[in-house]
Coordinates of C-alpha atoms in Angstrom, one line a residue:
Chain A
M1 CA -13.8 -31.0 -54.2
T2 CA -16.8 -33.3 -54.0
E3 CA -14.8 -36.0 -55.9
A4 CA -11.9 -35.7 -53.5
A5 CA -14.1 -35.9 -50.5
A6 CA -15.9 -39.0 -52.0
G7 CA -12.4 -40.4 -52.6
F8 CA -11.3 -40.0 -49.0
A9 CA -14.5 -41.6 -47.8
A10 CA -14.2 -44.5 -50.2
V11 CA -10.6 -45.2 -49.0
L12 CA -11.7 -45.2 -45.4
L13 CA -14.6 -47.5 -46.2
L14 CA -12.4 -50.0 -48.1
I15 CA -9.9 -49.9 -45.2
A16 CA -12.7 -50.7 -42.8
L17 CA -13.6 -53.7 -45.0
R18 CA -10.1 -55.0 -44.5
V19 CA -8.7 -54.0 -47.9
P20 CA -5.0 -53.4 -47.4
V21 CA -4.3 -49.6 -47.1
A22 CA -2.1 -49.6 -50.2
V23 CA -4.7 -51.4 -52.3
A24 CA -7.5 -49.1 -51.1
M25 CA -5.6 -46.0 -52.0
G26 CA -4.5 -47.4 -55.4
L27 CA -8.0 -48.6 -56.4
V28 CA -9.8 -45.4 -55.3
G29 CA -7.1 -43.3 -56.9
A30 CA -7.5 -45.2 -60.2
A31 CA -11.3 -45.0 -60.1
G32 CA -11.1 -41.3 -59.3
L33 CA -8.6 -40.6 -62.1
W34 CA -10.8 -42.4 -64.5
W35 CA -13.8 -40.3 -63.4
V36 CA -11.9 -37.0 -63.5
W37 CA -9.5 -37.3 -66.4
G38 CA -10.7 -40.3 -68.4
P39 CA -9.1 -43.7 -69.3
A40 CA -6.2 -42.3 -71.4
S41 CA -4.8 -40.3 -68.5
L42 CA -5.5 -43.1 -66.0
A43 CA -3.4 -45.5 -68.2
F44 CA -0.5 -43.0 -68.2
V45 CA -0.6 -42.4 -64.5
L46 CA -0.9 -46.1 -63.6
G47 CA 2.1 -46.9 -65.9
K48 CA 4.3 -44.1 -64.7
A49 CA 3.5 -42.9 -61.2
P50 CA 3.9 -46.1 -59.2
F51 CA 7.3 -46.9 -60.7
D52 CA 8.6 -43.4 -60.3
A53 CA 7.4 -43.3 -56.7
I54 CA 9.7 -46.2 -55.7
A55 CA 12.6 -45.9 -58.2
T56 CA 14.4 -43.2 -56.5
P57 CA 17.9 -43.6 -55.0
S58 CA 17.1 -41.4 -52.0
L59 CA 14.6 -44.1 -50.8
A60 CA 17.5 -46.4 -50.1
V61 CA 17.6 -44.8 -46.7
V62 CA 14.3 -46.6 -45.8
P63 CA 15.3 -50.2 -46.1
L64 CA 18.8 -49.5 -44.8
F65 CA 17.6 -47.9 -41.6
V66 CA 15.1 -50.7 -41.2
M67 CA 17.9 -53.2 -41.6
M68 CA 20.0 -51.3 -39.0
G69 CA 17.1 -51.6 -36.5
V70 CA 16.5 -55.2 -37.3
F71 CA 20.1 -56.3 -36.7
A72 CA 20.6 -54.0 -33.7
G73 CA 17.8 -55.9 -32.1
R74 CA 19.0 -59.4 -33.2
G75 CA 22.6 -58.5 -32.2
G76 CA 21.6 -58.1 -28.5
L77 CA 22.1 -54.3 -28.3
S78 CA 18.6 -53.8 -27.0
R79 CA 19.2 -56.0 -23.9
A80 CA 22.4 -54.1 -23.0
L81 CA 20.4 -50.8 -23.3
Y82 CA 17.6 -52.2 -21.1
E83 CA 20.1 -53.4 -18.4
A84 CA 21.8 -50.0 -18.3
A85 CA 18.4 -48.1 -18.0
R86 CA 17.3 -50.5 -15.3
A87 CA 20.5 -50.0 -13.3
F88 CA 19.9 -46.2 -13.2
L89 CA 16.1 -46.2 -12.8
G90 CA 15.1 -49.7 -11.5
H91 CA 15.1 -48.6 -7.8
R92 CA 12.4 -46.0 -8.3
R93 CA 8.7 -46.4 -8.2
G94 CA 7.7 -47.9 -11.5
G95 CA 11.4 -48.3 -12.2
L96 CA 11.2 -51.0 -14.8
A97 CA 8.6 -49.2 -16.8
L98 CA 10.8 -46.0 -16.5
A99 CA 13.7 -48.1 -17.7
T100 CA 11.6 -49.4 -20.6
V101 CA 10.9 -45.9 -21.8
G102 CA 14.5 -44.9 -21.4
A103 CA 15.8 -48.0 -23.3
S104 CA 13.2 -47.3 -26.0
A105 CA 14.5 -43.8 -26.5
L106 CA 18.1 -45.0 -26.7
F107 CA 17.1 -47.8 -29.1
G108 CA 15.1 -45.3 -31.1
A109 CA 18.4 -43.5 -31.8
I110 CA 19.7 -46.5 -33.8
C111 CA 16.3 -47.7 -35.2
G112 CA 14.0 -45.7 -37.4
S113 CA 10.8 -47.6 -36.9
S114 CA 8.5 -47.5 -33.9
L115 CA 7.2 -51.0 -34.6
A116 CA 10.7 -52.4 -34.5
T117 CA 11.5 -50.5 -31.4
A118 CA 8.3 -51.7 -29.6
A119 CA 8.8 -55.3 -30.7
T120 CA 12.5 -55.4 -29.8
I121 CA 12.3 -53.7 -26.4
G122 CA 9.1 -55.5 -25.7
K123 CA 10.8 -58.9 -26.0
V124 CA 13.4 -57.9 -23.4
A125 CA 11.3 -55.7 -21.1
M126 CA 7.9 -57.5 -20.9
P127 CA 9.2 -60.8 -19.3
E128 CA 11.3 -58.7 -16.8
M129 CA 8.3 -56.6 -15.8
R130 CA 6.0 -59.5 -15.6
R131 CA 8.5 -61.4 -13.4
A132 CA 8.7 -58.3 -11.1
G133 CA 4.9 -58.3 -10.7
Y134 CA 4.1 -55.3 -13.0
P135 CA 0.5 -55.4 -14.3
D136 CA 0.3 -55.8 -18.1
R137 CA -1.7 -52.6 -18.1
L138 CA 1.4 -50.6 -17.2
A139 CA 4.1 -52.9 -18.6
A140 CA 2.7 -53.2 -22.1
A141 CA 1.6 -49.5 -22.3
S142 CA 5.1 -48.3 -21.4
V143 CA 6.6 -50.6 -24.2
A144 CA 4.0 -49.4 -26.7
A145 CA 4.4 -45.7 -25.9
G146 CA 8.2 -46.0 -25.6
G147 CA 8.2 -47.6 -29.0
T148 CA 6.7 -44.5 -30.6
L149 CA 9.9 -42.6 -29.7
G150 CA 11.5 -44.7 -32.5
V151 CA 9.9 -42.5 -35.1
M152 CA 10.6 -39.2 -33.4
I153 CA 14.2 -39.6 -32.3
P154 CA 16.4 -39.7 -35.4
P155 CA 16.8 -41.7 -37.5
S156 CA 13.2 -42.0 -38.4
V157 CA 11.5 -43.7 -41.4
L158 CA 8.5 -41.4 -41.1
F159 CA 10.7 -38.3 -41.3
V160 CA 12.4 -39.8 -44.4
V161 CA 9.1 -40.4 -46.1
Y162 CA 7.7 -37.0 -45.2
G163 CA 11.0 -35.4 -46.3
L164 CA 10.9 -37.1 -49.7
M165 CA 7.2 -36.4 -50.3
T166 CA 7.5 -32.7 -49.4
E167 CA 11.1 -32.1 -50.7
Q168 CA 12.4 -31.1 -47.2
S169 CA 15.9 -31.8 -45.9
I170 CA 16.0 -35.2 -44.1
G171 CA 19.0 -34.0 -42.0
K172 CA 17.0 -31.0 -40.8
L173 CA 14.0 -33.1 -40.0
F174 CA 16.1 -35.6 -38.0
A175 CA 17.6 -32.7 -36.1
A176 CA 14.2 -31.2 -35.5
G177 CA 12.9 -34.5 -34.0
L178 CA 15.6 -34.8 -31.4
L179 CA 14.4 -32.4 -28.7
P180 CA 10.7 -33.3 -29.0
G181 CA 11.8 -36.9 -28.8
L182 CA 13.7 -36.4 -25.6
L183 CA 10.8 -34.3 -24.3
G184 CA 8.5 -37.2 -25.2
M185 CA 10.7 -39.6 -23.2
L186 CA 10.6 -37.3 -20.1
L187 CA 6.8 -36.9 -20.4
Y188 CA 6.3 -40.7 -20.8
M189 CA 8.4 -41.2 -17.6
G190 CA 6.1 -38.7 -16.0
A191 CA 3.1 -40.8 -17.2
V192 CA 4.7 -43.9 -15.6
R193 CA 5.1 -42.0 -12.3
L194 CA 1.5 -40.8 -12.5
S195 CA 0.2 -44.3 -13.3
T196 CA 2.0 -45.8 -10.3
R197 CA 1.1 -43.0 -7.8
A198 CA -2.2 -44.3 -6.7
Q199 CA -1.5 -47.9 -7.5
P200 CA 2.2 -48.9 -7.0
A201 CA 3.2 -51.5 -9.6
G202 CA 5.5 -54.5 -9.0
A203 CA 8.6 -54.9 -6.9
V204 CA 11.1 -52.1 -6.6
A205 CA 14.7 -53.2 -7.3
P206 CA 17.4 -52.4 -4.8
R207 CA 19.4 -49.3 -5.5
L208 CA 22.7 -50.2 -7.2
P209 CA 25.9 -48.5 -6.1
W210 CA 27.2 -46.0 -8.7
R211 CA 30.1 -48.3 -9.6
A212 CA 27.7 -51.0 -10.7
R213 CA 25.6 -48.5 -12.6
L214 CA 28.5 -47.1 -14.4
A215 CA 29.6 -50.6 -15.3
T216 CA 26.4 -51.1 -17.3
L217 CA 27.2 -48.0 -19.3
A218 CA 30.4 -49.8 -20.5
R219 CA 28.2 -52.5 -22.0
I220 CA 26.3 -50.0 -24.2
W221 CA 29.4 -48.8 -26.0
Q222 CA 28.2 -50.6 -29.2
T223 CA 25.0 -48.6 -29.3
V224 CA 26.9 -45.4 -28.6
L225 CA 29.4 -46.2 -31.3
L226 CA 26.7 -46.9 -33.9
L227 CA 24.8 -43.8 -32.9
L228 CA 27.9 -41.6 -33.2
L229 CA 28.8 -43.1 -36.5
V230 CA 25.4 -42.6 -38.0
L231 CA 24.1 -39.4 -36.6
G232 CA 27.5 -37.9 -35.8
G233 CA 28.7 -38.7 -39.4
M234 CA 25.6 -37.2 -40.9
Y235 CA 25.8 -33.9 -38.9
A236 CA 29.6 -33.6 -39.3
G237 CA 29.0 -33.6 -43.0
L238 CA 30.8 -36.9 -43.6
F239 CA 27.7 -38.8 -44.9
T240 CA 24.5 -38.1 -46.7
P241 CA 21.4 -39.7 -45.0
S242 CA 21.6 -42.7 -47.4
E243 CA 25.3 -43.2 -46.7
A244 CA 24.6 -42.9 -43.0
A245 CA 21.9 -45.5 -43.3
A246 CA 24.3 -47.9 -45.2
V247 CA 27.0 -47.3 -42.6
G248 CA 24.5 -48.0 -39.8
A249 CA 23.2 -51.1 -41.4
A250 CA 26.6 -52.5 -42.0
G251 CA 27.7 -51.5 -38.5
A252 CA 24.7 -53.3 -36.9
L253 CA 25.5 -56.4 -39.0
L254 CA 29.1 -56.3 -37.9
L255 CA 28.1 -55.9 -34.2
T256 CA 25.7 -58.8 -34.5
W257 CA 28.6 -60.9 -35.8
L258 CA 31.0 -59.6 -33.1
N259 CA 28.5 -60.5 -30.4
G260 CA 28.3 -64.1 -31.8
Q261 CA 24.7 -63.8 -32.8
L262 CA 25.1 -63.9 -36.6
S263 CA 24.2 -67.4 -37.8
L264 CA 23.0 -68.1 -41.3
P265 CA 19.3 -68.4 -40.1
V266 CA 19.6 -65.1 -38.2
L267 CA 21.0 -63.4 -41.3
R268 CA 18.3 -64.9 -43.5
D269 CA 15.5 -64.1 -41.2
G270 CA 16.8 -60.6 -40.5
L271 CA 17.1 -59.8 -44.2
L272 CA 13.7 -61.3 -44.9
E273 CA 12.2 -59.1 -42.2
T274 CA 13.9 -56.1 -43.6
V275 CA 12.7 -56.6 -47.2
L276 CA 9.2 -57.5 -46.1
T277 CA 8.9 -54.4 -44.1
T278 CA 10.3 -52.5 -47.0
A279 CA 7.8 -54.1 -49.4
M280 CA 5.0 -53.1 -47.0
I281 CA 6.2 -49.5 -47.0
F282 CA 6.8 -49.3 -50.7
A283 CA 3.4 -50.8 -51.5
I284 CA 1.8 -47.9 -49.5
L285 CA 4.0 -45.5 -51.5
I286 CA 2.7 -47.1 -54.7
G287 CA -0.9 -46.8 -53.6
A288 CA -0.3 -43.2 -52.4
S289 CA 1.2 -42.2 -55.7
I290 CA -2.0 -43.1 -57.5
F291 CA -4.3 -41.6 -54.9
N292 CA -2.3 -38.4 -54.7
A293 CA -2.4 -38.1 -58.5
F294 CA -6.2 -38.2 -58.2
V295 CA -6.2 -35.6 -55.4
D296 CA -4.1 -33.4 -57.6
A297 CA -6.5 -33.9 -60.5
T298 CA -9.4 -32.7 -58.4
G299 CA -7.6 -29.5 -57.5
L300 CA -8.5 -30.0 -53.8
A301 CA -5.4 -28.3 -52.4
R302 CA -6.0 -25.1 -54.4
V303 CA -9.7 -25.0 -53.4
V304 CA -8.8 -25.5 -49.7
I305 CA -6.1 -22.8 -49.8
D306 CA -8.4 -20.3 -51.4
R307 CA -11.2 -21.0 -48.9
V308 CA -8.8 -20.8 -46.0
A309 CA -7.5 -17.5 -47.4
A310 CA -11.0 -16.2 -47.9
L311 CA -12.0 -17.1 -44.4
G312 CA -8.9 -15.4 -43.0
A313 CA -8.6 -18.2 -40.5
D314 CA -6.0 -18.1 -37.9
P315 CA -3.2 -20.7 -38.7
L316 CA -3.5 -21.9 -35.2
L317 CA -7.1 -22.8 -35.8
I318 CA -6.2 -24.6 -39.0
L319 CA -3.4 -26.5 -37.1
L320 CA -5.9 -27.5 -34.4
A321 CA -8.4 -28.7 -37.0
L322 CA -5.6 -30.7 -38.7
A323 CA -4.6 -32.1 -35.3
L324 CA -8.2 -33.3 -34.7
L325 CA -8.3 -34.8 -38.2
Y326 CA -5.1 -36.7 -37.6
L327 CA -6.1 -37.8 -34.2
I328 CA -9.3 -39.3 -35.6
L329 CA -7.4 -40.9 -38.6
G330 CA -4.7 -42.2 -36.2
C331 CA -7.4 -44.2 -34.4
L332 CA -8.4 -45.8 -37.8
M333 CA -5.3 -46.4 -39.7
D334 CA -1.5 -46.7 -39.4
S335 CA 0.7 -43.7 -39.3
L336 CA 2.6 -44.0 -42.6
S337 CA -0.7 -44.5 -44.5
M338 CA -2.3 -41.6 -42.7
I339 CA 0.6 -39.3 -43.7
L340 CA 0.7 -40.5 -47.3
L341 CA -3.0 -40.4 -47.7
T342 CA -3.3 -36.8 -46.6
I343 CA 0.0 -35.1 -47.3
G344 CA -0.8 -34.3 -50.9
A345 CA -3.8 -32.2 -49.9
V346 CA -2.5 -30.9 -46.5
F347 CA 1.1 -29.8 -47.4
P348 CA 0.1 -27.1 -49.9
V349 CA -2.2 -25.6 -47.3
I350 CA 0.6 -25.6 -44.7
K351 CA 3.0 -23.9 -47.2
G352 CA 0.2 -21.4 -48.1
L353 CA -0.2 -20.5 -44.5
G354 CA 3.5 -19.8 -44.2
I355 CA 4.0 -22.5 -41.6
D356 CA 7.6 -23.9 -41.3
P357 CA 7.5 -27.3 -43.1
I358 CA 10.2 -28.7 -40.8
W359 CA 8.2 -27.7 -37.7
F360 CA 5.1 -29.2 -39.3
G361 CA 6.9 -32.4 -40.0
V362 CA 7.6 -32.8 -36.2
F363 CA 4.0 -31.8 -35.4
L364 CA 2.7 -34.4 -37.9
V365 CA 5.0 -37.2 -36.6
T366 CA 3.9 -36.4 -33.0
L367 CA 0.3 -36.9 -34.1
A368 CA 1.4 -40.1 -35.9
E369 CA 3.0 -41.2 -32.6
I370 CA -0.4 -40.8 -30.9
G371 CA -2.0 -42.8 -33.7
L372 CA 0.4 -45.6 -33.0
I373 CA -0.9 -46.2 -29.5
T374 CA -4.6 -45.2 -29.8
P375 CA -7.0 -48.1 -30.2
P376 CA -8.7 -49.6 -32.2
V377 CA -5.9 -49.3 -34.8
G378 CA -2.8 -48.7 -32.7
M379 CA 0.0 -50.5 -34.6
N380 CA 2.3 -50.7 -31.6
L381 CA -0.5 -52.3 -29.6
F382 CA -0.9 -54.9 -32.4
V383 CA 2.9 -55.5 -32.5
L384 CA 3.0 -56.1 -28.8
Q385 CA 0.0 -58.4 -28.9
S386 CA 1.7 -60.5 -31.6
T387 CA 5.1 -60.7 -29.7
V388 CA 4.0 -61.0 -26.1
P389 CA 2.1 -64.2 -25.3
G390 CA -1.3 -63.8 -23.5
L391 CA -1.5 -60.1 -23.8
D392 CA -5.0 -58.7 -23.8
L393 CA -5.5 -55.7 -26.0
G394 CA -8.3 -54.2 -23.9
T395 CA -6.0 -54.2 -20.8
V396 CA -3.2 -52.4 -22.7
S397 CA -5.6 -49.9 -24.1
R398 CA -6.7 -48.9 -20.6
G399 CA -3.1 -48.4 -19.5
I400 CA -2.2 -46.3 -22.5
L401 CA -4.3 -43.2 -21.4
P402 CA -1.7 -41.4 -19.3
F403 CA 0.8 -41.8 -22.2
V404 CA -1.7 -40.3 -24.7
L405 CA -2.2 -37.4 -22.3
A406 CA 1.6 -37.0 -22.2
D407 CA 1.6 -36.8 -26.0
G408 CA -1.2 -34.1 -25.7
V409 CA 1.1 -32.1 -23.4
R410 CA 4.0 -32.4 -25.9
L411 CA 1.7 -31.3 -28.8
A412 CA 0.6 -28.3 -26.8
L413 CA 4.3 -27.4 -26.0
L414 CA 5.2 -27.8 -29.7
L415 CA 2.5 -25.3 -30.6
A416 CA 3.4 -22.9 -27.8
V417 CA 7.2 -23.2 -28.2
P418 CA 7.9 -23.9 -31.9
G419 CA 11.6 -23.5 -31.1
L420 CA 11.5 -27.0 -29.6
A421 CA 11.6 -28.3 -33.2
T422 CA 13.2 -25.4 -35.1
W423 CA 16.1 -24.4 -32.8
L424 CA 18.4 -27.4 -33.4
P425 CA 18.1 -27.5 -37.2
G426 CA 18.8 -23.7 -37.1
V427 CA 22.0 -24.2 -35.0
L428 CA 23.2 -27.2 -37.1
F429 CA 22.3 -25.9 -40.6
G430 CA 22.1 -22.2 -40.1
Chain B
M1 CA -13.9 -91.3 -45.0
T2 CA -15.9 -88.7 -43.0
A3 CA -16.5 -85.2 -44.3
G4 CA -13.9 -83.8 -41.9
E5 CA -11.3 -86.3 -43.0
A6 CA -12.0 -85.5 -46.6
G7 CA -11.7 -81.8 -46.0
A8 CA -8.4 -82.3 -44.1
A9 CA -7.0 -84.4 -47.0
L10 CA -8.1 -81.8 -49.5
A11 CA -6.5 -79.0 -47.5
A12 CA -3.2 -81.0 -47.2
R13 CA -3.2 -81.6 -51.0
R14 CA -3.8 -77.9 -51.6
A15 CA -0.9 -77.0 -49.2
R16 CA 1.3 -79.5 -51.2
I17 CA 0.4 -77.8 -54.5
L18 CA 0.9 -74.3 -53.1
R19 CA 4.3 -75.1 -51.4
P20 CA 6.4 -74.6 -54.6
F21 CA 4.7 -71.3 -55.3
L22 CA 5.4 -70.1 -51.7
S23 CA 9.0 -71.2 -52.1
L24 CA 9.2 -69.2 -55.3
C25 CA 7.9 -66.1 -53.5
E26 CA 10.4 -66.6 -50.7
A27 CA 13.3 -67.1 -53.2
S28 CA 12.2 -63.8 -54.9
A29 CA 12.2 -62.0 -51.5
L30 CA 15.7 -63.4 -50.7
S31 CA 16.9 -62.1 -54.1
G32 CA 15.5 -58.7 -53.1
A33 CA 17.5 -59.0 -49.8
L34 CA 20.6 -59.8 -51.8
A35 CA 20.0 -56.7 -54.0
L36 CA 19.7 -54.6 -50.8
F37 CA 22.9 -56.1 -49.5
F38 CA 24.6 -55.2 -52.8
G39 CA 23.2 -51.6 -52.6
M40 CA 24.6 -51.3 -49.1
A41 CA 28.0 -52.6 -50.2
V42 CA 28.1 -50.2 -53.1
V43 CA 27.4 -47.2 -50.9
L44 CA 29.9 -48.3 -48.3
A45 CA 32.6 -48.8 -51.0
D46 CA 31.8 -45.4 -52.4
V47 CA 32.1 -43.8 -48.9
L48 CA 35.4 -45.5 -48.2
T49 CA 37.1 -44.9 -51.6
R50 CA 35.9 -41.3 -51.7
R51 CA 37.3 -40.6 -48.2
I52 CA 40.5 -42.6 -48.4
V53 CA 41.7 -42.2 -51.9
A54 CA 39.4 -39.4 -53.1
W55 CA 38.1 -41.7 -55.8
P56 CA 34.3 -42.0 -55.8
I57 CA 32.6 -44.9 -57.5
V58 CA 31.0 -43.8 -60.8
G59 CA 27.3 -44.3 -61.0
V60 CA 26.5 -45.1 -57.4
N61 CA 23.1 -43.5 -57.8
D62 CA 22.2 -45.8 -60.7
L63 CA 23.3 -48.9 -58.8
V64 CA 21.5 -47.9 -55.6
Q65 CA 18.3 -47.1 -57.5
L66 CA 18.5 -50.6 -59.0
A67 CA 19.0 -52.1 -55.6
V68 CA 16.1 -50.2 -54.0
V69 CA 13.7 -51.2 -56.8
A70 CA 14.8 -54.8 -56.7
S71 CA 14.7 -55.1 -52.9
A72 CA 11.2 -53.8 -52.5
C73 CA 9.6 -55.2 -55.6
L74 CA 11.0 -58.7 -55.3
A75 CA 9.7 -59.0 -51.7
L76 CA 6.2 -57.8 -52.7
P77 CA 4.9 -61.3 -53.7
L78 CA 5.9 -62.8 -50.3
A79 CA 4.2 -59.9 -48.5
F80 CA 1.0 -60.6 -50.5
A81 CA 1.3 -64.4 -50.0
R82 CA 1.7 -63.9 -46.2
G83 CA -1.0 -61.3 -46.0
G84 CA 1.7 -59.0 -44.7
H85 CA 0.3 -55.7 -46.0
V86 CA -1.1 -53.2 -43.6
A87 CA -4.8 -53.8 -43.2
V88 CA -7.4 -53.1 -40.5
A89 CA -9.3 -56.1 -39.2
F90 CA -11.0 -54.9 -36.0
L91 CA -14.3 -54.3 -37.7
T92 CA -14.4 -57.4 -39.9
D93 CA -13.2 -59.7 -37.1
R94 CA -16.6 -59.3 -35.5
L95 CA -18.5 -60.5 -38.6
P96 CA -19.8 -64.1 -38.9
P97 CA -17.2 -66.5 -40.3
A98 CA -19.1 -67.1 -43.5
F99 CA -19.4 -63.4 -44.3
R100 CA -15.7 -62.9 -43.3
S101 CA -14.6 -65.6 -45.8
W102 CA -16.6 -63.9 -48.6
L103 CA -15.0 -60.6 -47.6
L104 CA -11.6 -62.2 -47.9
F105 CA -12.5 -63.3 -51.4
A106 CA -13.6 -59.8 -52.3
V107 CA -10.4 -58.3 -50.8
A108 CA -8.3 -60.8 -52.8
L109 CA -10.1 -59.9 -56.0
A110 CA -9.6 -56.1 -55.2
E111 CA -5.9 -56.7 -54.7
A112 CA -5.6 -58.7 -57.9
A113 CA -7.6 -56.1 -59.8
L114 CA -5.1 -53.3 -58.8
L115 CA -2.1 -55.5 -59.5
L116 CA -3.4 -56.4 -62.9
L117 CA -3.9 -52.7 -63.7
L118 CA -0.4 -51.9 -62.6
L119 CA 1.0 -54.8 -64.6
V120 CA -0.8 -54.0 -67.8
H121 CA -0.1 -50.3 -67.7
G122 CA 3.4 -50.8 -66.3
W123 CA 4.2 -53.1 -69.1
R124 CA 3.0 -50.6 -71.7
Q125 CA 5.1 -47.8 -70.1
F126 CA 8.1 -50.1 -70.0
E127 CA 7.7 -50.9 -73.7
S128 CA 7.5 -47.3 -74.6
R129 CA 10.6 -46.5 -72.6
L130 CA 12.4 -49.4 -74.2
A131 CA 11.4 -48.1 -77.6
M132 CA 12.7 -44.7 -76.8
G133 CA 16.0 -46.3 -75.8
D134 CA 15.9 -45.0 -72.2
V135 CA 19.1 -45.7 -70.1
S136 CA 20.2 -44.8 -66.6
S137 CA 21.7 -41.4 -66.2
T138 CA 25.3 -42.1 -65.4
L139 CA 26.2 -45.7 -66.3
G140 CA 23.8 -46.0 -69.2
L141 CA 22.3 -49.2 -67.9
P142 CA 19.3 -50.4 -70.0
V143 CA 16.0 -49.3 -68.5
A144 CA 14.9 -53.0 -68.7
L145 CA 17.1 -53.7 -65.7
Y146 CA 15.0 -51.4 -63.6
W147 CA 11.7 -52.4 -64.9
A148 CA 12.3 -56.2 -64.8
P149 CA 12.2 -56.5 -60.9
Y150 CA 9.2 -54.1 -60.8
L151 CA 7.2 -56.1 -63.4
F152 CA 8.3 -59.4 -62.1
G153 CA 7.3 -58.4 -58.5
I154 CA 3.9 -57.1 -59.5
G155 CA 3.4 -60.1 -61.8
L156 CA 4.2 -62.7 -59.1
S157 CA 2.1 -60.7 -56.6
L158 CA -1.0 -61.3 -58.7
P159 CA -1.3 -65.0 -58.0
A160 CA 0.0 -64.4 -54.5
A161 CA -2.9 -62.1 -53.8
L162 CA -5.3 -64.7 -55.2
L163 CA -4.1 -67.3 -52.7
P164 CA -7.2 -67.0 -50.5
L165 CA -9.3 -68.0 -53.5
L166 CA -7.2 -71.1 -53.9
Q167 CA -7.1 -71.9 -50.2
A168 CA -10.9 -71.6 -49.7
G169 CA -13.2 -74.6 -49.6
P170 CA -13.6 -77.6 -47.3
G171 CA -11.0 -77.8 -44.6
A172 CA -9.9 -74.2 -45.0
D173 CA -9.5 -72.0 -42.0
T174 CA -11.5 -68.8 -42.5
N175 CA -9.6 -67.1 -39.7
A176 CA -6.3 -67.7 -41.3
E177 CA -4.4 -65.2 -43.4
P178 CA -3.3 -66.6 -46.7
G179 CA 0.0 -68.3 -46.7
R180 CA 0.6 -68.0 -42.9

């Protein structure tokens, strides 16, 4: 127990000293294993665990969904989505920010990454909102928060990784994320309305006639087709998640070509972006495989389960304590690392308490979403800062508060009404 | 020649020396991208042949596993060379530049230490699996095919992680990430 606590503290210290998260977990895990088990076992784990962690065919779903998102953005699908959302919502107070959230939710349905969603929608929406006089505080916050919907609305890389680490059905997790994702979209829209209530933001676009609005829907057929093919195919039992990801990636590439956007440099850059993102994720998987072997070696999970049982603590209290832990971690590190760092210790406790692992996956990803937008380490804020010129991180951080509150409401609703996450998988999978 | 000019000339010479290495990392990442493309094509072909002529491709899992390992591992060196791994800089950004550059040195050494451990122990594990004659489950592909991209990726990442050490010195930008 003491070794494990020291290990977690050492990882956080190294991360604070700018050591990459994957390396911090790997080094501390290696040192911890050496301490607990000795050099012979350490050599065995270092030789075997990292390779086994990444050499699994089911992980194909990660790079393929990343690729789908990358080419959906490069193929111009995000612009069509934004135009459609603007046609329906642009005439309302804060309309462009509402459209940004709506477009992010739709893009999230063909992209499994929140960073890709925020970067892609940000490139389209930020210039439009700035032109209409929206303050960066609201504009960037709506993009950053909207981007988090990318990991809740299926497909989602975080659900895939959680599913593989905990041996849960990825199809069920995707289904479980749909309603909370849509709820998140509505609550973010509420946050936009709240933000613009006292301080109206930017120009309001003229209300378009219904004919013009419906015309924009015709332009998002590509997204709808891709979405139906990938998610529809998966839930109709036509594809496994890996196959759906391959079909989605190929479909996004094909649409990029059909839209006349697929030049050789675009293909090269898109593929490089895909494999670099994959390498980043897999490096964290490698680090986590070593660190989790160390946590296993300390027997932490068993000790925590026994203590929780001895205390007779209410599962709700445990969940609230975990939520607090993840909210703090979310401020300090990225969501994938946060999940991989802790899941080895936390998941056995969750199972021991009899909490539905699918529901917990949604709960965890909701907490990860909050981590994506809370400073100082809100990854979506960083992505926006790197893609939008002249954006001040402090200004965005101030605008993000209503969206964090909206996430708090969603978290409370998930706790109060677990069916939000468990109903749809129950209907689809029995 | 002033000290500034000498520093700039040195930095330019260093960049010239490093360029072939960075090109190698990029070529490796592109090979990984091709592997992913291949994996995607195999899965698509399997879906189509299974649905249309009820004739699945034998050993899809073996081939996809190979593509996954290759795509991620061959891109690792470029991710290290570009400083592309997830790291938290908000605390260290406030430190004085001199201390920050020392910290970058230490981080590079930490990365290299882990990669060296992975390489050495990975190589031993690979040798023992090779000696046991391990092959893939369906197609019987030699285990070396799977371990080669892993060991190559880790091996090439080692010098890539050490780039900050090579890039340091007069004319170097202490704010810059390696390879960017």
